[in-house]
Short mmCIF file of C-alpha atoms in Angstrom, two decimals:
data_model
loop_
_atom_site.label_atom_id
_atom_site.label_comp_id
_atom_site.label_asym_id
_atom_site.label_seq_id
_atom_site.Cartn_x
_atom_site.Cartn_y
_atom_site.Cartn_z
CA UNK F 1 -61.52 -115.63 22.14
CA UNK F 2 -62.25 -115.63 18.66
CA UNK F 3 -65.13 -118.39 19.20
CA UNK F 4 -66.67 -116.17 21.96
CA UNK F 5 -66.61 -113.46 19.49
CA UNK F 6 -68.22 -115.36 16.91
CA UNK F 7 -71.11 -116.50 19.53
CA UNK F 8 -72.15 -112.81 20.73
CA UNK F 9 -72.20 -112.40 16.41
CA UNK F 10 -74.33 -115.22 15.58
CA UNK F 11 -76.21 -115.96 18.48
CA UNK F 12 -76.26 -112.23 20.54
CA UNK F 13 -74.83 -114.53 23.05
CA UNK F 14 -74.80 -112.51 26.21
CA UNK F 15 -72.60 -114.96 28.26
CA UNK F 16 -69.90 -115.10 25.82
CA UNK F 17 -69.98 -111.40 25.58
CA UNK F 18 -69.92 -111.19 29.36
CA UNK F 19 -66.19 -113.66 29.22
CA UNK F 20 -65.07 -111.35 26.81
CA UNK F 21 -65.97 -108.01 29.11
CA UNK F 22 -64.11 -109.43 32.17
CA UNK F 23 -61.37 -110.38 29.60
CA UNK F 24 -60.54 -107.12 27.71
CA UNK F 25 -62.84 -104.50 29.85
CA UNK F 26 -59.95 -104.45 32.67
CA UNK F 27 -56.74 -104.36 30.49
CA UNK F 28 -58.78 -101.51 28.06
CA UNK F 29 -59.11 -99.56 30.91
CA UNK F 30 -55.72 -99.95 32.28
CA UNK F 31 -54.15 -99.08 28.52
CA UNK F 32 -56.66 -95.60 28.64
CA UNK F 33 -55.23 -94.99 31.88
CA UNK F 34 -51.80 -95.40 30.32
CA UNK F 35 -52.61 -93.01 28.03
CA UNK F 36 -53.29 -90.52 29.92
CA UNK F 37 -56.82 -90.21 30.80
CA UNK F 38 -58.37 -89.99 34.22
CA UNK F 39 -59.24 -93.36 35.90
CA UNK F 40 -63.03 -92.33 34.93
CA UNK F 41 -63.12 -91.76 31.31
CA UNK F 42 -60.72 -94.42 30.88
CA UNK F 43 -63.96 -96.63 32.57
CA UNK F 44 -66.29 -94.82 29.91
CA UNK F 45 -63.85 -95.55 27.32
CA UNK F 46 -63.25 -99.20 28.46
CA UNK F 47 -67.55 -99.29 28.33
CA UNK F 48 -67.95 -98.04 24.79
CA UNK F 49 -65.12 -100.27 23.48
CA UNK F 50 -66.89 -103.32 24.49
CA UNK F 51 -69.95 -101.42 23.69
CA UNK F 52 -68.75 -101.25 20.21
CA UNK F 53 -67.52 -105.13 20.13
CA UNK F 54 -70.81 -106.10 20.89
CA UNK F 55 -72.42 -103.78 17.69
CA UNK F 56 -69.66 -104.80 15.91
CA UNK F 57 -68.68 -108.62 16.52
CA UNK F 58 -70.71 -109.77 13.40
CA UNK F 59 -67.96 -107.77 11.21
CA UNK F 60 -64.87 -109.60 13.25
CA UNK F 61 -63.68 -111.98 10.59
CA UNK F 62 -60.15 -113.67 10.67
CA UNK F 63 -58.71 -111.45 8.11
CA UNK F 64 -58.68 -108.45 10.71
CA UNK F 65 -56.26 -110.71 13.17
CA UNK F 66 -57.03 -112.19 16.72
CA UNK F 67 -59.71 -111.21 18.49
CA UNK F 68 -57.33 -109.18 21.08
CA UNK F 69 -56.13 -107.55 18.40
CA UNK F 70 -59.15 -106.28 16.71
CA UNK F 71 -60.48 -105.23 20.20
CA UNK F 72 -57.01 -103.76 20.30
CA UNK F 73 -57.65 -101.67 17.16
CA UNK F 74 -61.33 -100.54 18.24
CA UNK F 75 -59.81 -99.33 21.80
CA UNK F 76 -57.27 -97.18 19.97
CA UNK F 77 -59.60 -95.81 17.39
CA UNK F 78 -61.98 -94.24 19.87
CA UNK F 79 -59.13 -93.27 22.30
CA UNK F 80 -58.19 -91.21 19.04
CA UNK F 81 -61.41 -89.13 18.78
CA UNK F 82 -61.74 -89.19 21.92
CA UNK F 83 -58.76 -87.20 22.06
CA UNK F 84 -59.38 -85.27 18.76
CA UNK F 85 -63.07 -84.70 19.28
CA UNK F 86 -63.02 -84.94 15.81
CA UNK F 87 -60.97 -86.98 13.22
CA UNK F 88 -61.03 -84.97 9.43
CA UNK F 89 -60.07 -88.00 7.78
CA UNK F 90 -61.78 -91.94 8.06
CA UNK F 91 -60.77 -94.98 8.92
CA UNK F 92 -61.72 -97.48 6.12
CA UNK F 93 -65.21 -98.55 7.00
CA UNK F 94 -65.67 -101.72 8.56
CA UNK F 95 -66.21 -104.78 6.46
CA UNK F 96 -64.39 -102.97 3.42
CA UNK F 97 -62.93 -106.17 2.70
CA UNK F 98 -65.20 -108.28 3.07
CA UNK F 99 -68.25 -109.51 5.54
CA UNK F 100 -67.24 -112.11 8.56
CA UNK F 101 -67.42 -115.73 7.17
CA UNK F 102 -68.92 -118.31 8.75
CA UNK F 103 -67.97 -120.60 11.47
CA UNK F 104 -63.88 -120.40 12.74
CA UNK F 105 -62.23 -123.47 11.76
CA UNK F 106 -60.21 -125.20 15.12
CA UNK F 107 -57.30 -124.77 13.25
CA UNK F 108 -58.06 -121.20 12.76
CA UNK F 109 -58.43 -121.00 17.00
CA UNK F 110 -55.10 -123.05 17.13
CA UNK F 111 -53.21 -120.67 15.09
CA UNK F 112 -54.51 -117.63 17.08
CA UNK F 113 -53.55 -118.93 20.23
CA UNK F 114 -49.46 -119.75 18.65
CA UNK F 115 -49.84 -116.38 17.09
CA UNK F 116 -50.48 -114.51 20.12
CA UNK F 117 -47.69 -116.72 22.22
CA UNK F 118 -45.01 -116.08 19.60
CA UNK F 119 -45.82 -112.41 19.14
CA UNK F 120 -45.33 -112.38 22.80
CA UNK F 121 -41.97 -114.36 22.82
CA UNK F 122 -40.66 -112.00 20.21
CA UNK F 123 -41.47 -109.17 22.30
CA UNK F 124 -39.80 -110.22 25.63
CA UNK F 125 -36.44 -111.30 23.45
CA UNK F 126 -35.99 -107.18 22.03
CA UNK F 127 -33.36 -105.48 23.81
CA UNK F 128 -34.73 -103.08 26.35
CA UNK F 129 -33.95 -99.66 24.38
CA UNK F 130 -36.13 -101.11 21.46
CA UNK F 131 -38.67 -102.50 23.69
CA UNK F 132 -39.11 -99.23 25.23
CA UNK F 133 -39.27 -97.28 22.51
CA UNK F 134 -42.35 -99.71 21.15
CA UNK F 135 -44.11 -99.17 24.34
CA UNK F 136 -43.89 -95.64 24.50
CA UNK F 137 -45.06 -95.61 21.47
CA UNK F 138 -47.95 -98.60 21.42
CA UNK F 139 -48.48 -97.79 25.29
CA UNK F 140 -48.28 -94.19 26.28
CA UNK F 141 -49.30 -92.97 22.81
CA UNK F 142 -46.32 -91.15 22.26
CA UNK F 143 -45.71 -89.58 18.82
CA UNK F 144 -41.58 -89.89 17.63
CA UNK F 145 -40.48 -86.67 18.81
CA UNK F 146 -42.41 -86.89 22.19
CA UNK F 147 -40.34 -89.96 22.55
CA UNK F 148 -37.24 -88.26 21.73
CA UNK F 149 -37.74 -85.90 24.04
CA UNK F 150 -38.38 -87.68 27.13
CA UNK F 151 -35.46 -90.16 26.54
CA UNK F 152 -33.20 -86.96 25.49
CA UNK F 153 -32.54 -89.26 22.18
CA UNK F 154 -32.64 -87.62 18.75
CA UNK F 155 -35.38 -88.09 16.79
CA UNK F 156 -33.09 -90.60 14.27
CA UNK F 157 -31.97 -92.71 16.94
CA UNK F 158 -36.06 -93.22 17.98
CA UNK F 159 -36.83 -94.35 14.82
CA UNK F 160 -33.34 -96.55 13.92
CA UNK F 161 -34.83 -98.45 16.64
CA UNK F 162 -38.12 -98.81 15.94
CA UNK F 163 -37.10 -100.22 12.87
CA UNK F 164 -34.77 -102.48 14.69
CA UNK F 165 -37.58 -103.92 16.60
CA UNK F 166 -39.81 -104.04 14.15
CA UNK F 167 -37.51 -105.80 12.17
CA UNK F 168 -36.71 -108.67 15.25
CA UNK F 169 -40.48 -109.20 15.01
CA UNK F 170 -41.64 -108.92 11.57
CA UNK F 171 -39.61 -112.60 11.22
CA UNK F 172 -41.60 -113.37 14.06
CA UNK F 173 -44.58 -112.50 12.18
CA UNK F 174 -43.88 -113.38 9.07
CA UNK F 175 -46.50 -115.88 7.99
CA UNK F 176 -49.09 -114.16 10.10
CA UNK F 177 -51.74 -112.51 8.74
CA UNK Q 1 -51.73 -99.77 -10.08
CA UNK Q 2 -48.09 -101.26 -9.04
CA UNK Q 3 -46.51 -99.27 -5.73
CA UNK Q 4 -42.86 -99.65 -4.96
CA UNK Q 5 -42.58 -96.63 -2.37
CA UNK Q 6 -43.81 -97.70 1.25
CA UNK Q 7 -43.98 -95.90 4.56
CA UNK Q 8 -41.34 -96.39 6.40
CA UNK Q 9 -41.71 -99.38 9.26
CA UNK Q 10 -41.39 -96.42 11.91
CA UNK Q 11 -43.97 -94.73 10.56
CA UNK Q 12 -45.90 -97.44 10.06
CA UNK Q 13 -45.48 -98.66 13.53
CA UNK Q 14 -46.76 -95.36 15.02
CA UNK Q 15 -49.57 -95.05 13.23
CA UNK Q 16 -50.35 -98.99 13.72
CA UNK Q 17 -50.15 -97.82 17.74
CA UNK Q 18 -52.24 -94.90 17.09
CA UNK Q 19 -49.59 -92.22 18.10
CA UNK Q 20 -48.50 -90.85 14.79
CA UNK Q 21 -49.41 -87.11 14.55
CA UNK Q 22 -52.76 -86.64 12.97
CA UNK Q 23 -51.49 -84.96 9.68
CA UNK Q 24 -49.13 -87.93 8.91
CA UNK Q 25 -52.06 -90.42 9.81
CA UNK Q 26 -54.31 -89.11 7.64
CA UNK Q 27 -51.35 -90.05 4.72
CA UNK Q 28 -50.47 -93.07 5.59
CA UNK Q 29 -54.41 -93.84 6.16
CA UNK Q 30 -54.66 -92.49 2.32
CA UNK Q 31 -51.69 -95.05 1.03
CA UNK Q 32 -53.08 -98.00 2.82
CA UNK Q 33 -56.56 -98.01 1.56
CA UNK Q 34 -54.25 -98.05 -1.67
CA UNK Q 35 -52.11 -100.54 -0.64
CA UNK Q 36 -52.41 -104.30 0.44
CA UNK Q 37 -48.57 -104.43 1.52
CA UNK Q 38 -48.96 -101.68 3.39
CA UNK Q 39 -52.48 -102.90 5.17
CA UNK Q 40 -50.81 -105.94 5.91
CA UNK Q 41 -47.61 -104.80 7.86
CA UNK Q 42 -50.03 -102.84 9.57
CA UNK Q 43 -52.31 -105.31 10.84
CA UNK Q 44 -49.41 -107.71 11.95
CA UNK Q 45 -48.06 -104.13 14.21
CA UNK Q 46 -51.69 -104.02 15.71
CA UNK Q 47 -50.68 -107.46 17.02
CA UNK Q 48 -48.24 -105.96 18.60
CA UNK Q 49 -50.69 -103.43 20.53
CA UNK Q 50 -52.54 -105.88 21.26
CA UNK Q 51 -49.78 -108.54 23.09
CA UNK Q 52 -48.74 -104.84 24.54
CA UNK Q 53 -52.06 -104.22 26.01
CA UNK Q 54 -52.73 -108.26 27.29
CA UNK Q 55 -49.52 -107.40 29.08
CA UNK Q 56 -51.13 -104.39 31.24
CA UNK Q 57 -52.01 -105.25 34.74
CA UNK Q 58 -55.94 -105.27 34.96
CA UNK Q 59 -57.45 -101.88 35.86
CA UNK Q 60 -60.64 -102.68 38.71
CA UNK Q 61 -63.27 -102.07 36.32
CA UNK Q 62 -66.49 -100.50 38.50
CA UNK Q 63 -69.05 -102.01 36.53
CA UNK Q 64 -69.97 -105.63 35.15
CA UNK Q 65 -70.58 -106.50 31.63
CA UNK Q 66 -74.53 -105.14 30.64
CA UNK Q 67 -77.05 -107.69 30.27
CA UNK Q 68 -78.93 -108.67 27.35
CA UNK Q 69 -82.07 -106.29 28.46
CA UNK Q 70 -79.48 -103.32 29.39
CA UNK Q 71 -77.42 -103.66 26.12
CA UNK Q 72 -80.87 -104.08 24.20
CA UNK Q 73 -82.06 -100.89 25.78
CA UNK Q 74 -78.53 -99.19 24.95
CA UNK Q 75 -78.84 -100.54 21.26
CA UNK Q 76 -82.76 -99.10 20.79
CA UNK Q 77 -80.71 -95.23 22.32
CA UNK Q 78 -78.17 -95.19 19.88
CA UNK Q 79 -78.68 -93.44 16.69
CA UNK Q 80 -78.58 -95.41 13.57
CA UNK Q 81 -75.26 -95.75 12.05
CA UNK Q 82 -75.47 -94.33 8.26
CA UNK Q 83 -74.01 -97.45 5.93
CA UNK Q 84 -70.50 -97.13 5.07
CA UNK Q 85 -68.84 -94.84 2.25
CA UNK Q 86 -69.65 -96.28 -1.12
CA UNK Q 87 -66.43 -97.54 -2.28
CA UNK Q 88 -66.92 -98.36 -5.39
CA UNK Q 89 -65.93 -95.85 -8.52
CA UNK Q 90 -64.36 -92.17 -7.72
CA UNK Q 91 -60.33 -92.29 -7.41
CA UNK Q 92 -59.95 -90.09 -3.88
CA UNK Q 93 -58.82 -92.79 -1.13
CA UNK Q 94 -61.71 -93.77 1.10
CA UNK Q 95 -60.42 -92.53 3.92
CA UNK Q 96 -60.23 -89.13 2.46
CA UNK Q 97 -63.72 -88.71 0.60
CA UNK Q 98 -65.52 -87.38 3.67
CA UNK Q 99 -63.32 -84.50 2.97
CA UNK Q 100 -63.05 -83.45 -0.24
CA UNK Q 101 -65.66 -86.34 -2.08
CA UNK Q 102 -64.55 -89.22 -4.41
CA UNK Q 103 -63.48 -87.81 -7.40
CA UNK Q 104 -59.89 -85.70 -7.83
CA UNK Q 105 -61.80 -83.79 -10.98
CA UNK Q 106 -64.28 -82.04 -8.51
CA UNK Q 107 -62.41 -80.67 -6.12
CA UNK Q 108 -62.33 -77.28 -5.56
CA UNK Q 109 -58.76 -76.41 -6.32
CA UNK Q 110 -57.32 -72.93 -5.24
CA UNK Q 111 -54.85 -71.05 -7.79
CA UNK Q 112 -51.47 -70.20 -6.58
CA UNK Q 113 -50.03 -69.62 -9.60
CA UNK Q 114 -47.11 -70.24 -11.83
CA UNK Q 115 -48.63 -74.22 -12.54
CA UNK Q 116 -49.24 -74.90 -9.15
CA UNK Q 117 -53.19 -75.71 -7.17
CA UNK Q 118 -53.47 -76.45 -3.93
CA UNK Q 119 -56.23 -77.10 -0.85
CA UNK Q 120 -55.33 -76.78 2.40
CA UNK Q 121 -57.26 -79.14 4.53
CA UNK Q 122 -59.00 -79.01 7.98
CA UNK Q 123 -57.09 -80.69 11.20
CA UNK Q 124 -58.87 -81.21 14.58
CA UNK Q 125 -58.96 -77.94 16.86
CA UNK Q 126 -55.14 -77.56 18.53
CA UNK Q 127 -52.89 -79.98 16.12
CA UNK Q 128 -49.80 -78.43 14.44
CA UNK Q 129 -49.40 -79.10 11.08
CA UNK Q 130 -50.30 -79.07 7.94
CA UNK Q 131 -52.43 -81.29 5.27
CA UNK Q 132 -53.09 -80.00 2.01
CA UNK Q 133 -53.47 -81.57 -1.84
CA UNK Q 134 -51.50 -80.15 -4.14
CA UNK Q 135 -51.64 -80.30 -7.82
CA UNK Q 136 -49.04 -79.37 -9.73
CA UNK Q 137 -48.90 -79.04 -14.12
CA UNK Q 138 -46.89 -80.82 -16.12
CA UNK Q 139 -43.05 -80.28 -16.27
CA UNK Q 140 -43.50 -77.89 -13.43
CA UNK Q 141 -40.40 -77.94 -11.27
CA UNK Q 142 -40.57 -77.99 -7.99
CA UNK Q 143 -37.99 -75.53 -5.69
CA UNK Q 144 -35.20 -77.23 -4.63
CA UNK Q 145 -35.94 -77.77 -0.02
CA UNK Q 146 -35.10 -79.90 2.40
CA UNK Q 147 -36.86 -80.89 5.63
CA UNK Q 148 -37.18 -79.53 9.15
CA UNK Q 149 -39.17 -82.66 10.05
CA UNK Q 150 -41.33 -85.48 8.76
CA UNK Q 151 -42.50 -84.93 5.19
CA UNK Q 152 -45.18 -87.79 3.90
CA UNK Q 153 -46.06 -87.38 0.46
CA UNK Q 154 -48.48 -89.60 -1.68
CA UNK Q 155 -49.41 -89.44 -4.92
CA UNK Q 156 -52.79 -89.45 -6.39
CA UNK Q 157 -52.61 -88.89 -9.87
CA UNK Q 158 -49.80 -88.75 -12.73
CA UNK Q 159 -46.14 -88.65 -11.37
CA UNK Q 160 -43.12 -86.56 -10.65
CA UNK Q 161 -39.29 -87.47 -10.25
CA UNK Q 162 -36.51 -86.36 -7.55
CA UNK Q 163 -33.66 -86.95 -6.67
CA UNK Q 164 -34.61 -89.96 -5.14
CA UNK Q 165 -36.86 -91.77 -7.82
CA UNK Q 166 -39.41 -91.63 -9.75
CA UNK Q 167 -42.74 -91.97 -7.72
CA UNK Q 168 -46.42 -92.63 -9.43
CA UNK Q 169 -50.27 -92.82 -8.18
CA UNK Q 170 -50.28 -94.71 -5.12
CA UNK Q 171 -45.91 -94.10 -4.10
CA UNK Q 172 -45.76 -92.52 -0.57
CA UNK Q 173 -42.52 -90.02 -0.26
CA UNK Q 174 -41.47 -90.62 3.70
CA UNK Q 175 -39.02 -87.75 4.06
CA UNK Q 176 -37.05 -86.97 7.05
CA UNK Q 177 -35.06 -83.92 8.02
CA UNK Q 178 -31.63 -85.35 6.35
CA UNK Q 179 -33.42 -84.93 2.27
CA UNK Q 180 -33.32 -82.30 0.26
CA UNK Q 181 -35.22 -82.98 -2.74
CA UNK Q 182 -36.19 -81.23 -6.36
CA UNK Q 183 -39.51 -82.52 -7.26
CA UNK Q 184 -40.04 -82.54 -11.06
CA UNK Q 185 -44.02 -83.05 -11.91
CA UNK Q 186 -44.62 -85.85 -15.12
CA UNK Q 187 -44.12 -83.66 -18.23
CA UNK Q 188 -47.84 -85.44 -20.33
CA UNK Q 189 -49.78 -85.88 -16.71
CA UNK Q 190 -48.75 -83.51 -13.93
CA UNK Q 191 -49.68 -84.51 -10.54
CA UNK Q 192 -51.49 -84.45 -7.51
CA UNK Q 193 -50.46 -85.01 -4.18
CA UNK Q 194 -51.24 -85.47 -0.70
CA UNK Q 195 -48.97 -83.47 1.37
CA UNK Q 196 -48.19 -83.57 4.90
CA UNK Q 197 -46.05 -82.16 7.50
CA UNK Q 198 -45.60 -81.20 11.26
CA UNK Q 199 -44.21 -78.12 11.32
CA UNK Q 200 -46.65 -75.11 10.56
CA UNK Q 201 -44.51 -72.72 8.40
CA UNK Q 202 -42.90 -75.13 5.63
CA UNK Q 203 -45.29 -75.14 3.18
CA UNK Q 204 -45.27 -71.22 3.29
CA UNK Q 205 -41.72 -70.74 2.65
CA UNK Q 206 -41.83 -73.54 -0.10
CA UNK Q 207 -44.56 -72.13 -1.85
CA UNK Q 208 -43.37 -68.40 -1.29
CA UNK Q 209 -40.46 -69.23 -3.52
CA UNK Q 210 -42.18 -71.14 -6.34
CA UNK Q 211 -44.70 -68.30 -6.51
CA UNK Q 212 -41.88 -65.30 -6.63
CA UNK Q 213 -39.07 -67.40 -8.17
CA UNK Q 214 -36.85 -64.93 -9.76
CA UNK Q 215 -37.32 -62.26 -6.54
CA UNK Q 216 -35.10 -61.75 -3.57
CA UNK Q 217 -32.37 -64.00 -4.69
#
């Protein structure tokens, strides 16, 4: 995904950018829905996040993970002001690190692809209490105490395991950027 | 600038997924354009959104990706993006300058006595909560509270000491309910500090009793 990416960048490459939109366009829309927006803003919203990959793609570089996950990261940031109208404080602006470098190296693709299979591993060996609480959370947008309260847990218990979880896959993750 | 308090991986983790209440965001927003630990345990949890996400079922999507005319003609609509923040110079986090500028010295600090400044800031339209810098003088002790909820703290400038440490420019204080904590400010530098919490009324009853300390006892 990351080489399609790096096509629409360099070249405006409209075929790559249409893979990527029958890719991620489907599953953004299905996460909106999942967050509770109607079936047809969660369309908009799936539209102007690959909208906003297509403006954007020339500041995807490694450093900011896969390319799911920076698409990931763009999908949540507008369903945030989308929900907020307005957000009072800034995300740090895009290539604040620094600019997209060239080429990805087929190593670089490699490792993306194990990253994403082992992140996915990880996740189907939690226990299901942890893995639900992640996917409230990740999935349904849930804040702590909205999760308490619909599992009738207290608030401590939601975040003991969070950190549980978090710890299973941080090991995981470990040498992942 | 060397930071040894962190959010906590909860927090982290909800704000990584986007569902961390907007006051607390804006915090831990504030610590990780200070901190490259931080930025990185939060980029390996947006992997985890995104394996969550490649897990949905596909939603039928109506429409087909826009061609290269269609997203040209979108791209000539939109307005132009102004550049990026300069980040260079100023010591107010980037992700805080749009709303109160870059440098800690200009902003507009309201009096509320007895060694204590503060400046409430703006939340979007319906959120519960409270942001607000404080600044505090030096030696100033804080009253003795504890927590109803979440409490993030980070610090800006100079230091202070509790009960639990001492924290410096760049430490984030991730409270829960269970703490009750003294806050003492640096007795040369003071300090300022992001502040924020969930629940509307602490801050009042906090302040109440640092501004009328030796009254209603």
């Amino acid at each position: 995904m990351a080489d399609l990416l790096r096509r629409v960048a360099t070249a405006a490459d409209a075929e790559a950018f249409s893979s990527l939109f029958e890719t991620y366009a489907p599953r953004v829309k299905s996460y909106m829905m999942r967050q509770g927006t109607d079936a047809a803003t969660a369309e908009e919203l799936a539209q102007e996040t690959m909208l906003a990959v297509w403006r954007k793609a020339s500041l995807y570089s490694a450093d900011k993970g896969s390319a799911a996950t920076w698409i990931f990261t763009i999908a949540r940031n507008l369903r945030i002001d989308r929900l907020r109208r307005q957000r009072v404080w800034q995300e740090l602006p895009d290539g604040h690190q620094e600019e997209a470098d060239d080429a990805p190296l087929p190593e670089q693709i490699v490792a993306e692809r194990e990253a994403s299979i082992r992140v996915q591993a990880a996740l189907a060996g939690l226990p299901a209490d942890q893995l639900e609480v992640v996917t409230l959370g990740y999935i349904e947008g849930f804040s702590h105490s909205e999760i308490a309260e619909r599992l009738g847990l207290p608030l401590g218990t939601v975040k003991s395991r969070m950190r549980l979880a978090y710890a299973k896959l941080r090991t995981e993750m470990e040498d992942l950027a | 600038m060397t930071i040894s308090h962190h959010a906590d991986p909860a927090t982290l983790m909800s704000f990584a997924a986007g569902s961390l209440e907007e006051p607390l965001a804006a915090v831990v927003a504030a610590h990780a354009a200070l901190c490259p630990v931080c930025r990185g345990e939060i980029r390996r949890l947006e992997r985890i959104g995104a394996a969550l996400v490649g897990n949905l079922s596909a939603a039928p999507v109506a429409s087909r990706a826009p061609t290269l005319p269609e997203l040209a003609a979108l791209e000539a609509d939109q307005e132009p993006e102004s550049g990026p923040e300069p980040v260079a110079g100023g010591d107010v986090p980037v992700p805080l300058r749009k709303l109160v500028g870059r440098d800690l010295d200009s902003i507009p600090w309201r009096r509320l006595g007895l060694g204590i400044w503060h400046l409430p800031l703006p939340l979007s339209p319906g959120v519960v909560g409270d942001l607000r810098l404080i600044k505090v003088a030096p030696g100033q002790v804080m009253p003795a509270h504890g927590h109803g909820g979440p409490e993030l703290t980070l610090l800006l400038a100079g230091s202070y000491r509790d009960q639990l440490g001492h924290y410096a420019t760049g430490d984030l204080a991730d409270l829960d309910d269970a703490v009750e904590h003294q806050p003492v400010a640096d007795p040369v530098a003071g300090c300022i500090c992001l502040i924020a919490s969930i629940e509307k009324a602490r801050f009042k009853s906090v302040l109440a009793r640092l501004i009328q300390p030796f009254i209603g006892f």
